């Protein structure tokens, strides 16, 4: 558990490289087992689901607070 986000143990986390709120579309911000765009290791979906949700929530937050975070 947690090895997904450790790049030294797995390249899974690199699947987020180049992603944005529009790519993939909002409906695909889920693991493939749930009809989304992100892989999950065989038999394990709880951690990948949580990470996908956290990354999407972070992207939403940054989009909503962009001016506050980065200035005008």
Short mmCIF file of C-alpha atoms in Angstrom, two decimals:
data_model
loop_
_atom_site.label_atom_id
_atom_site.label_comp_id
_atom_site.label_asym_id
_atom_site.label_seq_id
_atom_site.Cartn_x
_atom_site.Cartn_y
_atom_site.Cartn_z
CA UNK A 1 0.00 0.00 0.00
CA UNK A 2 1.42 3.34 -0.98
CA UNK A 3 4.01 1.91 -3.35
CA UNK A 4 1.99 3.42 -6.20
CA UNK A 5 3.15 6.93 -5.38
CA UNK A 6 6.81 6.04 -4.77
CA UNK A 7 8.52 6.43 -8.15
CA UNK A 8 11.45 4.37 -6.85
CA UNK A 9 9.11 1.38 -6.44
CA UNK A 10 6.63 1.88 -9.28
CA UNK A 11 6.15 4.09 -12.32
CA UNK A 12 2.38 4.19 -11.75
CA UNK A 13 2.41 7.77 -10.47
CA UNK A 14 3.98 8.90 -13.74
CA UNK A 15 0.64 8.20 -15.41
CA UNK A 16 -0.42 11.66 -14.22
CA UNK A 17 2.31 13.42 -16.21
CA UNK A 18 0.78 15.81 -18.72
CA UNK A 19 -2.76 15.36 -17.41
CA UNK A 20 -5.13 18.26 -16.76
CA UNK A 21 -8.77 18.84 -15.87
CA UNK A 22 -9.64 18.62 -19.55
CA UNK A 23 -7.32 15.77 -20.47
CA UNK A 24 -8.69 13.31 -19.66
CA UNK A 25 -12.23 14.61 -19.48
CA UNK A 26 -13.87 14.88 -16.05
CA UNK A 27 -15.78 11.61 -16.47
CA UNK A 28 -12.51 9.71 -17.02
CA UNK A 29 -10.81 10.83 -13.81
CA UNK A 30 -11.28 7.32 -12.35
CA UNK A 31 -9.39 4.05 -12.44
CA UNK A 32 -10.02 1.86 -15.47
CA UNK A 33 -11.91 -0.68 -13.35
CA UNK A 34 -14.48 2.09 -12.75
CA UNK A 35 -14.56 3.14 -16.41
CA UNK A 36 -11.83 5.76 -16.14
CA UNK A 37 -8.48 6.47 -17.75
CA UNK A 38 -6.06 5.46 -14.98
CA UNK A 39 -4.56 2.01 -14.45
CA UNK A 40 -4.63 0.23 -11.11
CA UNK A 41 -2.50 -2.72 -10.08
CA UNK A 42 -4.18 -6.10 -10.33
CA UNK A 43 -6.40 -6.69 -7.35
CA UNK A 44 -5.77 -3.27 -5.83
CA UNK A 45 -8.07 -0.33 -6.43
CA UNK A 46 -8.57 1.44 -3.10
CA UNK A 47 -5.22 3.27 -3.07
CA UNK A 48 -5.28 4.13 -6.79
CA UNK A 49 -8.87 5.39 -6.47
CA UNK A 50 -7.82 7.63 -3.58
CA UNK A 51 -4.80 9.00 -5.45
CA UNK A 52 -6.78 9.70 -8.64
CA UNK A 53 -9.43 11.52 -6.59
CA UNK A 54 -6.79 13.51 -4.67
CA UNK A 55 -4.99 14.59 -7.84
CA UNK A 56 -8.25 15.65 -9.48
CA UNK A 57 -9.32 17.55 -6.35
CA UNK A 58 -5.95 19.30 -6.28
CA UNK A 59 -6.27 20.31 -9.94
CA UNK A 60 -9.77 21.68 -9.22
CA UNK A 61 -8.45 23.64 -6.23
CA UNK A 62 -5.55 25.13 -8.20
CA UNK A 63 -7.91 26.11 -11.02
CA UNK A 64 -10.33 27.79 -8.61
CA UNK A 65 -7.61 29.54 -6.58
CA UNK A 66 -5.12 30.24 -9.38
CA UNK A 67 -5.04 34.01 -8.83
CA UNK A 68 -4.58 33.63 -5.08
CA UNK A 69 -1.86 31.03 -5.47
CA UNK A 70 0.08 32.57 -8.34
CA UNK A 71 -1.01 36.23 -8.50
CA UNK A 72 -2.83 38.02 -11.29
#
